[in-house]
mmCIF file with all atom_site columns, N, CA and C in Angstrom:
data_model
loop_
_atom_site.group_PDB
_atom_site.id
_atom_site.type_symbol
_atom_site.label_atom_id
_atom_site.label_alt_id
_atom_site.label_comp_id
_atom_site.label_asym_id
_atom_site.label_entity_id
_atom_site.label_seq_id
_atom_site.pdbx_PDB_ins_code
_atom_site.Cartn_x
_atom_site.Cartn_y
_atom_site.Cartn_z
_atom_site.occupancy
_atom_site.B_iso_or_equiv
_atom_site.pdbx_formal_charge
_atom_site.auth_seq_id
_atom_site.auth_comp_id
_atom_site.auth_asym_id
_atom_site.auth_atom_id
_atom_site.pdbx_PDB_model_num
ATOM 1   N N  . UNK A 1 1  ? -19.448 122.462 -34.473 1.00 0.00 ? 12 UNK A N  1
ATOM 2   C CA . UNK A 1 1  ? -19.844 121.440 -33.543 1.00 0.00 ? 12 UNK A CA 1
ATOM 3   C C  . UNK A 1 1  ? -21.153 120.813 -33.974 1.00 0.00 ? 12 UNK A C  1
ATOM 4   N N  . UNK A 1 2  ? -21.394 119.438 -33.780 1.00 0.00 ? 13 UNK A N  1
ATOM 5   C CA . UNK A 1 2  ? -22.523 118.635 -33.806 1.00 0.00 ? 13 UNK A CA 1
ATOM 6   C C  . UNK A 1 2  ? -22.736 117.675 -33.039 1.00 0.00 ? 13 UNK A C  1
ATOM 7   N N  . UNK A 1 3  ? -23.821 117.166 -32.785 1.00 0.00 ? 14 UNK A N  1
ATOM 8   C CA . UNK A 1 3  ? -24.066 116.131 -32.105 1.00 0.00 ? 14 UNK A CA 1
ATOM 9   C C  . UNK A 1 3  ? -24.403 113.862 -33.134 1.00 0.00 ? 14 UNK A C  1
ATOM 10  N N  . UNK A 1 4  ? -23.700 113.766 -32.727 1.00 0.00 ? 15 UNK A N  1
ATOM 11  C CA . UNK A 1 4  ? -23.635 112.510 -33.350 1.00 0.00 ? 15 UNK A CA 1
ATOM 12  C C  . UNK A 1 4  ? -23.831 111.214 -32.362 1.00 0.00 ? 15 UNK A C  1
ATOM 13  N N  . UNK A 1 5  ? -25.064 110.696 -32.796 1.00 0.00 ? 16 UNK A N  1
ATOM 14  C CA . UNK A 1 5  ? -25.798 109.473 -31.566 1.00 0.00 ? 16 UNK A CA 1
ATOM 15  C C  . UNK A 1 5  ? -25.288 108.126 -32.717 1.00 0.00 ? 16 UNK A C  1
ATOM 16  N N  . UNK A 1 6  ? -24.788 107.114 -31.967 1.00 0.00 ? 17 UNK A N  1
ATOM 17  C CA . UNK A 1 6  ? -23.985 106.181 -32.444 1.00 0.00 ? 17 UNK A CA 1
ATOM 18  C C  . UNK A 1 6  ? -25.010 105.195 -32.517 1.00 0.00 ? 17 UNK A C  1
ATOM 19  N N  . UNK A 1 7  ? -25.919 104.817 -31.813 1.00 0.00 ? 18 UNK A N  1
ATOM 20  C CA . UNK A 1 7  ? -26.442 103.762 -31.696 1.00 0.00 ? 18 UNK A CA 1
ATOM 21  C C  . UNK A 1 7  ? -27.563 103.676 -32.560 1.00 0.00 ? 18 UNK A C  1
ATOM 22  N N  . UNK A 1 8  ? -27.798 102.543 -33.397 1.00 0.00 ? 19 UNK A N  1
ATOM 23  C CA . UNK A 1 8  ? -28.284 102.036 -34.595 1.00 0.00 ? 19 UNK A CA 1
ATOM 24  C C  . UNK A 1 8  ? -30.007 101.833 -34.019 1.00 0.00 ? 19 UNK A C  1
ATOM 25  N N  . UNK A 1 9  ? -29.887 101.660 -32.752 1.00 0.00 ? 20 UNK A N  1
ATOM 26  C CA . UNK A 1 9  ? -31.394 101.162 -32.146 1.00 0.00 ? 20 UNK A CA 1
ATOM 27  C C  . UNK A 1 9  ? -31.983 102.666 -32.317 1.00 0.00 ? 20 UNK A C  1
ATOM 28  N N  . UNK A 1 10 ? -31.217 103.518 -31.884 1.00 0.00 ? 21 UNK A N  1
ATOM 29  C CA . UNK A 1 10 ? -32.395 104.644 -31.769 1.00 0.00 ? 21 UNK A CA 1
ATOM 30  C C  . UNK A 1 10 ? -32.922 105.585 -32.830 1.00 0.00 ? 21 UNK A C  1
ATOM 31  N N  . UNK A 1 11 ? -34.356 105.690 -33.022 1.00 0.00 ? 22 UNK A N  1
ATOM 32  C CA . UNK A 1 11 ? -35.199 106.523 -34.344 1.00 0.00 ? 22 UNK A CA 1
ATOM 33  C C  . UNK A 1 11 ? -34.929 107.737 -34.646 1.00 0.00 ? 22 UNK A C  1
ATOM 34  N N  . UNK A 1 12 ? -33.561 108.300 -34.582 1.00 0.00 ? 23 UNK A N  1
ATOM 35  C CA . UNK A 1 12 ? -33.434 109.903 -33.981 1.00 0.00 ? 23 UNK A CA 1
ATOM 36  C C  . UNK A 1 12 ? -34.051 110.604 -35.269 1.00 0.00 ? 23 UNK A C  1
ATOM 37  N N  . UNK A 1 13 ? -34.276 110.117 -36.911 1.00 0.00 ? 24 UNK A N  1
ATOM 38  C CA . UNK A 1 13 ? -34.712 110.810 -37.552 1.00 0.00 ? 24 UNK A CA 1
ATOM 39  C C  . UNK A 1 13 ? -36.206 111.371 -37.469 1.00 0.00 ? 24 UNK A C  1
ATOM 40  N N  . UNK A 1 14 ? -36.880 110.695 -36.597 1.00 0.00 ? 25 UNK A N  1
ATOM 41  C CA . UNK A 1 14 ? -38.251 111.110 -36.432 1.00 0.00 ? 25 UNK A CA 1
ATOM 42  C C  . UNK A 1 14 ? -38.082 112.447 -35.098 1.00 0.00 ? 25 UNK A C  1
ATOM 43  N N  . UNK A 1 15 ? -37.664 112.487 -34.622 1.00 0.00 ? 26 UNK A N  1
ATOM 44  C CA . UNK A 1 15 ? -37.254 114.030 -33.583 1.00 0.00 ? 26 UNK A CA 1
ATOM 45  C C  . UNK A 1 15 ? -35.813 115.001 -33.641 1.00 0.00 ? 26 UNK A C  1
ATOM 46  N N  . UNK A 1 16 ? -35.320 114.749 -34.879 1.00 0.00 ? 27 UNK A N  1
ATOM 47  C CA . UNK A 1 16 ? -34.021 115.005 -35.072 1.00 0.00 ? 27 UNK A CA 1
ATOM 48  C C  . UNK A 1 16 ? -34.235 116.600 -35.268 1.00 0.00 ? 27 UNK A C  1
ATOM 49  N N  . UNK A 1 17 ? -35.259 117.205 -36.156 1.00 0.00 ? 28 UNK A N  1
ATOM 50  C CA . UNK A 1 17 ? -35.434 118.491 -35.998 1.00 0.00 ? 28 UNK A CA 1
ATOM 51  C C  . UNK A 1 17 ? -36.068 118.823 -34.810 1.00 0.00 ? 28 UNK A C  1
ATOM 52  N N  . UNK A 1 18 ? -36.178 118.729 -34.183 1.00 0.00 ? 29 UNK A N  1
ATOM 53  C CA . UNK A 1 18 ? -36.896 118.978 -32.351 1.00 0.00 ? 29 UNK A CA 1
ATOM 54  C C  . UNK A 1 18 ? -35.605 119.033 -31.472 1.00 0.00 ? 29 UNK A C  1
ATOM 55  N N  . UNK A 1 19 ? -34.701 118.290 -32.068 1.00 0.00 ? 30 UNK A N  1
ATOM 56  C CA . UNK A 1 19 ? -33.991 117.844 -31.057 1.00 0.00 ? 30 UNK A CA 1
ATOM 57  C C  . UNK A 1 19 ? -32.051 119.080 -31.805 1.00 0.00 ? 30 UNK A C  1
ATOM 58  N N  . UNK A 1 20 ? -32.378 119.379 -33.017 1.00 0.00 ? 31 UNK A N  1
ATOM 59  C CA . UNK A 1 20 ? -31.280 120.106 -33.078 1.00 0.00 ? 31 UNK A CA 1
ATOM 60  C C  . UNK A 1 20 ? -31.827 121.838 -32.831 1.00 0.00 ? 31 UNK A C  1
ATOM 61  N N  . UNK A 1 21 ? -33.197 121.961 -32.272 1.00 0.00 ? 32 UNK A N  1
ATOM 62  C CA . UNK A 1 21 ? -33.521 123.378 -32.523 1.00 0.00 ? 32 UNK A CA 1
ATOM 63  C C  . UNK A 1 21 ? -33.408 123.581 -31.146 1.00 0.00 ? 32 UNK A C  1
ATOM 64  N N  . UNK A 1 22 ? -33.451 122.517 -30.036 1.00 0.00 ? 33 UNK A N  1
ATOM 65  C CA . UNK A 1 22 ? -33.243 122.876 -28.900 1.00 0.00 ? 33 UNK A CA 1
ATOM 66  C C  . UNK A 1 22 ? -31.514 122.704 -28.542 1.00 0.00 ? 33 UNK A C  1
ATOM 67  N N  . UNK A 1 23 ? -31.222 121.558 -29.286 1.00 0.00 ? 34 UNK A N  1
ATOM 68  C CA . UNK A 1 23 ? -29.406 121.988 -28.750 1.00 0.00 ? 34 UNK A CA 1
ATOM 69  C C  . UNK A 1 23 ? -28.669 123.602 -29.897 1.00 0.00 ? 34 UNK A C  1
ATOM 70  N N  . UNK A 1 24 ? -29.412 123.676 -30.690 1.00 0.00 ? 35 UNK A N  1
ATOM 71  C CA . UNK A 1 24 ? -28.723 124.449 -31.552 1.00 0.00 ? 35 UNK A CA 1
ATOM 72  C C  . UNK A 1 24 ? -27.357 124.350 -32.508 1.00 0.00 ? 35 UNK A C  1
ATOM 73  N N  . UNK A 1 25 ? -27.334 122.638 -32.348 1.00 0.00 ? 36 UNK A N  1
ATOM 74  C CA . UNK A 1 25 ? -26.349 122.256 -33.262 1.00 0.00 ? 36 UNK A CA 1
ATOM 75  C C  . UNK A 1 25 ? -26.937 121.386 -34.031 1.00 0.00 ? 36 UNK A C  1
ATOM 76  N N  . UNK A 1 26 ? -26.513 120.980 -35.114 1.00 0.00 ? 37 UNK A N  1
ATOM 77  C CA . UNK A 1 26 ? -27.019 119.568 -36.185 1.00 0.00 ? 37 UNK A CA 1
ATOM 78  C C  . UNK A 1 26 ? -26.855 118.514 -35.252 1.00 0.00 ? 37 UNK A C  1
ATOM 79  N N  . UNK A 1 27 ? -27.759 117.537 -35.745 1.00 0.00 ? 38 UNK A N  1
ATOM 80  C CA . UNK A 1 27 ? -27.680 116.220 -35.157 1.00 0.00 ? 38 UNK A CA 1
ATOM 81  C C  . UNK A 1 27 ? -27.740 115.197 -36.206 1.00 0.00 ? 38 UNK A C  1
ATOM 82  N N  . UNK A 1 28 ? -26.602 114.007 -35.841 1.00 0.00 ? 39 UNK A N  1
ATOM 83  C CA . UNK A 1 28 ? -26.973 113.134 -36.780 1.00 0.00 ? 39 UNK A CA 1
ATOM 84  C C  . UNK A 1 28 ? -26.772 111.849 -36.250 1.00 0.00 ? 39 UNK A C  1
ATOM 85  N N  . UNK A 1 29 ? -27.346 110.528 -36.792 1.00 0.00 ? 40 UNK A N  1
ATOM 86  C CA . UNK A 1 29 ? -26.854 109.424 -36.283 1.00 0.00 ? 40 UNK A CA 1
ATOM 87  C C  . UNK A 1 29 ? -26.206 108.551 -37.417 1.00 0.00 ? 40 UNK A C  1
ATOM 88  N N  . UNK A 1 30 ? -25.734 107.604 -37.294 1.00 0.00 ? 41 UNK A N  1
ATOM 89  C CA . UNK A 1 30 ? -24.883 106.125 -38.054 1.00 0.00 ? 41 UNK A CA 1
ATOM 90  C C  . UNK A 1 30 ? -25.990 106.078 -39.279 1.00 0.00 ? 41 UNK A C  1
ATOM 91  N N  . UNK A 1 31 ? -27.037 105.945 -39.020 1.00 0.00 ? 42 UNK A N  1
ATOM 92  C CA . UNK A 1 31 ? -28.711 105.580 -39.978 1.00 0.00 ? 42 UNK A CA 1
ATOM 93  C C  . UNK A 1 31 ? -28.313 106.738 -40.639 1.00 0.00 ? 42 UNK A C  1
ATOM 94  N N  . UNK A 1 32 ? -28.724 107.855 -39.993 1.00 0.00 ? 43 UNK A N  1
ATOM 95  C CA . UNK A 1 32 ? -29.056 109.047 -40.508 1.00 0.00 ? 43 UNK A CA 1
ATOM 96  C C  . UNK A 1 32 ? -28.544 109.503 -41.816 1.00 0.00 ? 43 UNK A C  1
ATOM 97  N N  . UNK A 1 33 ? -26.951 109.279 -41.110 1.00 0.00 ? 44 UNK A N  1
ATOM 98  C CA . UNK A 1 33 ? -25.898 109.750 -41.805 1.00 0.00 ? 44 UNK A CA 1
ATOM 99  C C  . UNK A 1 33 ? -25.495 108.978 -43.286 1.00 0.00 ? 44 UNK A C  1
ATOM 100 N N  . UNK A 1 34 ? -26.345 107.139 -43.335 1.00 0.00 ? 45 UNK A N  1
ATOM 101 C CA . UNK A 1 34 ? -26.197 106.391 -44.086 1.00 0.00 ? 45 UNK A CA 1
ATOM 102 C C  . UNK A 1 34 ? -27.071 106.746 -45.183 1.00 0.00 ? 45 UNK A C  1
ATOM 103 N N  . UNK A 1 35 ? -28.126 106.924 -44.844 1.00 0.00 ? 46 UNK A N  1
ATOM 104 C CA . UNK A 1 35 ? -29.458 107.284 -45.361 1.00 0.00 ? 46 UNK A CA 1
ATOM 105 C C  . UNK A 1 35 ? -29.173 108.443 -46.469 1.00 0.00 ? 46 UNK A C  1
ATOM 106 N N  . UNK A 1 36 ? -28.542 109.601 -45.973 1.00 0.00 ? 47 UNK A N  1
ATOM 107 C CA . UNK A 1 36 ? -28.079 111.118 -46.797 1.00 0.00 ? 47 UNK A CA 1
ATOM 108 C C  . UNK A 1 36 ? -27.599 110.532 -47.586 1.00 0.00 ? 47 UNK A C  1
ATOM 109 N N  . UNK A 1 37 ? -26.183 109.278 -47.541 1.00 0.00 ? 48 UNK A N  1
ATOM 110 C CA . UNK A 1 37 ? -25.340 109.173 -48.273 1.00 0.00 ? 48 UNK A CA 1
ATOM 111 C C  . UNK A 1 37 ? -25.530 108.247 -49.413 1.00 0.00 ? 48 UNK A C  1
ATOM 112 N N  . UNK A 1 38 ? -26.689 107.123 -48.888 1.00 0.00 ? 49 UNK A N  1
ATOM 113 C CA . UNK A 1 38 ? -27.537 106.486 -50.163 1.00 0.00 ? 49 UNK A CA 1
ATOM 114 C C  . UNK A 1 38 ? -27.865 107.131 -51.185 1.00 0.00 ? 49 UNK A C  1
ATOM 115 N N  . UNK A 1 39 ? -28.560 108.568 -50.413 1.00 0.00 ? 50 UNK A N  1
ATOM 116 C CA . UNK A 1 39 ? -29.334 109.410 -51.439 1.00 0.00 ? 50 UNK A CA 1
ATOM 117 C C  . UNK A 1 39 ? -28.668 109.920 -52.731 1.00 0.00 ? 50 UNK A C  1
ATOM 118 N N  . UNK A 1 40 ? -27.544 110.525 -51.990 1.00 0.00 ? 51 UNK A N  1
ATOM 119 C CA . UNK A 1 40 ? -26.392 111.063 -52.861 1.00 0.00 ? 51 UNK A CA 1
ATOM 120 C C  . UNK A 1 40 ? -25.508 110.353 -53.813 1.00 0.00 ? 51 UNK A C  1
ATOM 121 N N  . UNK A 1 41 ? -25.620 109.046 -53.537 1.00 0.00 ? 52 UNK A N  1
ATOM 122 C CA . UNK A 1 41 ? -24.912 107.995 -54.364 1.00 0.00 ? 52 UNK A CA 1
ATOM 123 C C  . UNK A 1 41 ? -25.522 107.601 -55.004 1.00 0.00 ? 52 UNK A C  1
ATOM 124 N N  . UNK A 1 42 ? -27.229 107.711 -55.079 1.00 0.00 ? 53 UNK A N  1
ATOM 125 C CA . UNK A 1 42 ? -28.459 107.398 -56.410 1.00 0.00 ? 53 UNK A CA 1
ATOM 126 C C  . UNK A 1 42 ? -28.884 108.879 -56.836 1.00 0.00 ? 53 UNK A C  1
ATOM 127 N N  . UNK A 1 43 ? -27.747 109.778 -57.002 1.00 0.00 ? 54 UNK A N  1
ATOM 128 C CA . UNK A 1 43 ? -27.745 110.853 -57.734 1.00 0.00 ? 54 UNK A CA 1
ATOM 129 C C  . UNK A 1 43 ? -29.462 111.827 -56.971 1.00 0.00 ? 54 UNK A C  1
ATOM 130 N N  . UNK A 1 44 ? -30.048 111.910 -55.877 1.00 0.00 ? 55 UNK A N  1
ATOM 131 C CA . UNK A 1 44 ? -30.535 112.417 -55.848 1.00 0.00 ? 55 UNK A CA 1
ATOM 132 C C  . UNK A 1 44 ? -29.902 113.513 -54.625 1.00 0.00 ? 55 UNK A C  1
ATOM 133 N N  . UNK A 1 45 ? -29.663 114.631 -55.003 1.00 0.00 ? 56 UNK A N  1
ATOM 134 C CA . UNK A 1 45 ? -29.140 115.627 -54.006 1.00 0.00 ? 56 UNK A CA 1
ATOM 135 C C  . UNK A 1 45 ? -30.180 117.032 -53.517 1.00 0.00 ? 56 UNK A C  1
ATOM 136 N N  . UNK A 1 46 ? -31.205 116.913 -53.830 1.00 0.00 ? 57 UNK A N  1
ATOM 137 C CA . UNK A 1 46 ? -32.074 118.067 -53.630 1.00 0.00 ? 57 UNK A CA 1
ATOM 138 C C  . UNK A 1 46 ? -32.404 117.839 -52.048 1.00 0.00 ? 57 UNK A C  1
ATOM 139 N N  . UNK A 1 47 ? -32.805 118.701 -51.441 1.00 0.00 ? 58 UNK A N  1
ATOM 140 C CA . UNK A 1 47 ? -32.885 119.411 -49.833 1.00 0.00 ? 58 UNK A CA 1
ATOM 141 C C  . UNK A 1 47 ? -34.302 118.691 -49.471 1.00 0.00 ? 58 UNK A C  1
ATOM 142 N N  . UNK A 1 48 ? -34.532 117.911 -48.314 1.00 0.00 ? 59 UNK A N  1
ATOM 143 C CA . UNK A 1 48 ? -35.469 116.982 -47.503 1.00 0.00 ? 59 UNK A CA 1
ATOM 144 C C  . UNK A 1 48 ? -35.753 117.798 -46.818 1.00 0.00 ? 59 UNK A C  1
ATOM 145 N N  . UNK A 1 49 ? -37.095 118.525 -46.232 1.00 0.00 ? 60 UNK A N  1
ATOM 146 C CA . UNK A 1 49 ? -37.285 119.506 -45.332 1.00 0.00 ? 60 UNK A CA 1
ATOM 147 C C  . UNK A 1 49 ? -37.356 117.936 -44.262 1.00 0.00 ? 60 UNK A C  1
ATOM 148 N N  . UNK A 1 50 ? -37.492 118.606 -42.867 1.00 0.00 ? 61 UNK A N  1
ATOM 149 C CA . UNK A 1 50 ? -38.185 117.907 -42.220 1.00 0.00 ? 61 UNK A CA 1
ATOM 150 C C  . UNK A 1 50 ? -37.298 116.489 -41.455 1.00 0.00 ? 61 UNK A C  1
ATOM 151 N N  . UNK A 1 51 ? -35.746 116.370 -41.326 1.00 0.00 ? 62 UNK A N  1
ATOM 152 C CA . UNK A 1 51 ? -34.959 115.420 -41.300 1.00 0.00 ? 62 UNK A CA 1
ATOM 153 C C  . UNK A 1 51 ? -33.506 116.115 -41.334 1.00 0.00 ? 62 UNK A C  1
ATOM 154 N N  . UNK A 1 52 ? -33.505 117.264 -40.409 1.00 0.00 ? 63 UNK A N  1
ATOM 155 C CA . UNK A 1 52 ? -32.467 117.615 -39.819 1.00 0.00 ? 63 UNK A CA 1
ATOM 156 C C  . UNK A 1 52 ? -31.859 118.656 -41.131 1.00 0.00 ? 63 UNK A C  1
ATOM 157 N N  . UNK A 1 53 ? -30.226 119.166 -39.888 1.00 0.00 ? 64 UNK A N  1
ATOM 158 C CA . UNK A 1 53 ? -29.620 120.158 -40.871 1.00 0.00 ? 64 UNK A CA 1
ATOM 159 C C  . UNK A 1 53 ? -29.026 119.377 -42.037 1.00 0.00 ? 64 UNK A C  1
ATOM 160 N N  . UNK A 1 54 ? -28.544 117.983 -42.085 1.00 0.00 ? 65 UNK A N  1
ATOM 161 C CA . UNK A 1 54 ? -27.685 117.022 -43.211 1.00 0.00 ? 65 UNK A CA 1
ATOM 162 C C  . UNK A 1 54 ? -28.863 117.123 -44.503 1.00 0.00 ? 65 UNK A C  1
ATOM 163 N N  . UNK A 1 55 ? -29.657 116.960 -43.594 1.00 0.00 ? 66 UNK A N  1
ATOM 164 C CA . UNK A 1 55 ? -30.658 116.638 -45.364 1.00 0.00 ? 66 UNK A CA 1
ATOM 165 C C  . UNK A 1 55 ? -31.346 118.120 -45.998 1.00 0.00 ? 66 UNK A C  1
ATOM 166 N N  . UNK A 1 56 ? -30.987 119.174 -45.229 1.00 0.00 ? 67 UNK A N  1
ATOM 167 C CA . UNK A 1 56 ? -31.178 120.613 -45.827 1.00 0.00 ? 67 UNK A CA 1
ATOM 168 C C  . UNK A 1 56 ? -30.409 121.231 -46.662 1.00 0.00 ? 67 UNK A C  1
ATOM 169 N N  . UNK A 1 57 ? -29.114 120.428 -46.782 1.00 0.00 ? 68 UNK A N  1
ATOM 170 C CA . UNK A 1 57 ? -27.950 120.757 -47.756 1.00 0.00 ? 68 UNK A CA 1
ATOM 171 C C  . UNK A 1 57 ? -28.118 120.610 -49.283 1.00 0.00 ? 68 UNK A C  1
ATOM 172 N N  . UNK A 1 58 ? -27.829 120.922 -49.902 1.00 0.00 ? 69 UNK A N  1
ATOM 173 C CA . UNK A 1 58 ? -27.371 120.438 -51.464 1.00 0.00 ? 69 UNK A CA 1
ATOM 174 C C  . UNK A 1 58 ? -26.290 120.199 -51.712 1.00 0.00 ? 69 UNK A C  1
ATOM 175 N N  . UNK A 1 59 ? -26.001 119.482 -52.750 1.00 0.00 ? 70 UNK A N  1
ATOM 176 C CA . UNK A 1 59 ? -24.656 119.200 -53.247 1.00 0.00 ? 70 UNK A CA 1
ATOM 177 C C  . UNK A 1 59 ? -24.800 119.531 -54.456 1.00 0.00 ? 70 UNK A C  1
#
């Protein structure tokens, strides 16, 4: 399970770790989720502290 906020207006990456340590699931939004996937498509895959469980991963 995760939590996924749809709306493009809201900053969720600036409280996204605040906000998945109190639900206890990952959180991600539309941005968020775009943002990881930029990264990964300009070959950079190393772990972002600080910007949720998506960007703690490696590939």
């Amino acid at each position: 399970e995760a939590v996924f906020v749809s709306c493009t207006s809201m900053r969720v990456a600036r409280i996204i770790e605040e906000v998945e340590k109190e639900l206890g699931k990952p959180v991600t939004s539309s941005n968020h989720a775009l943002a990881w996937h930029m990264l990964r498509l300009g070959g950079i895959g190393e772990q972002i502290a600080g910007k949720g469980e998506l960007f703690r991963r490696s590939l």
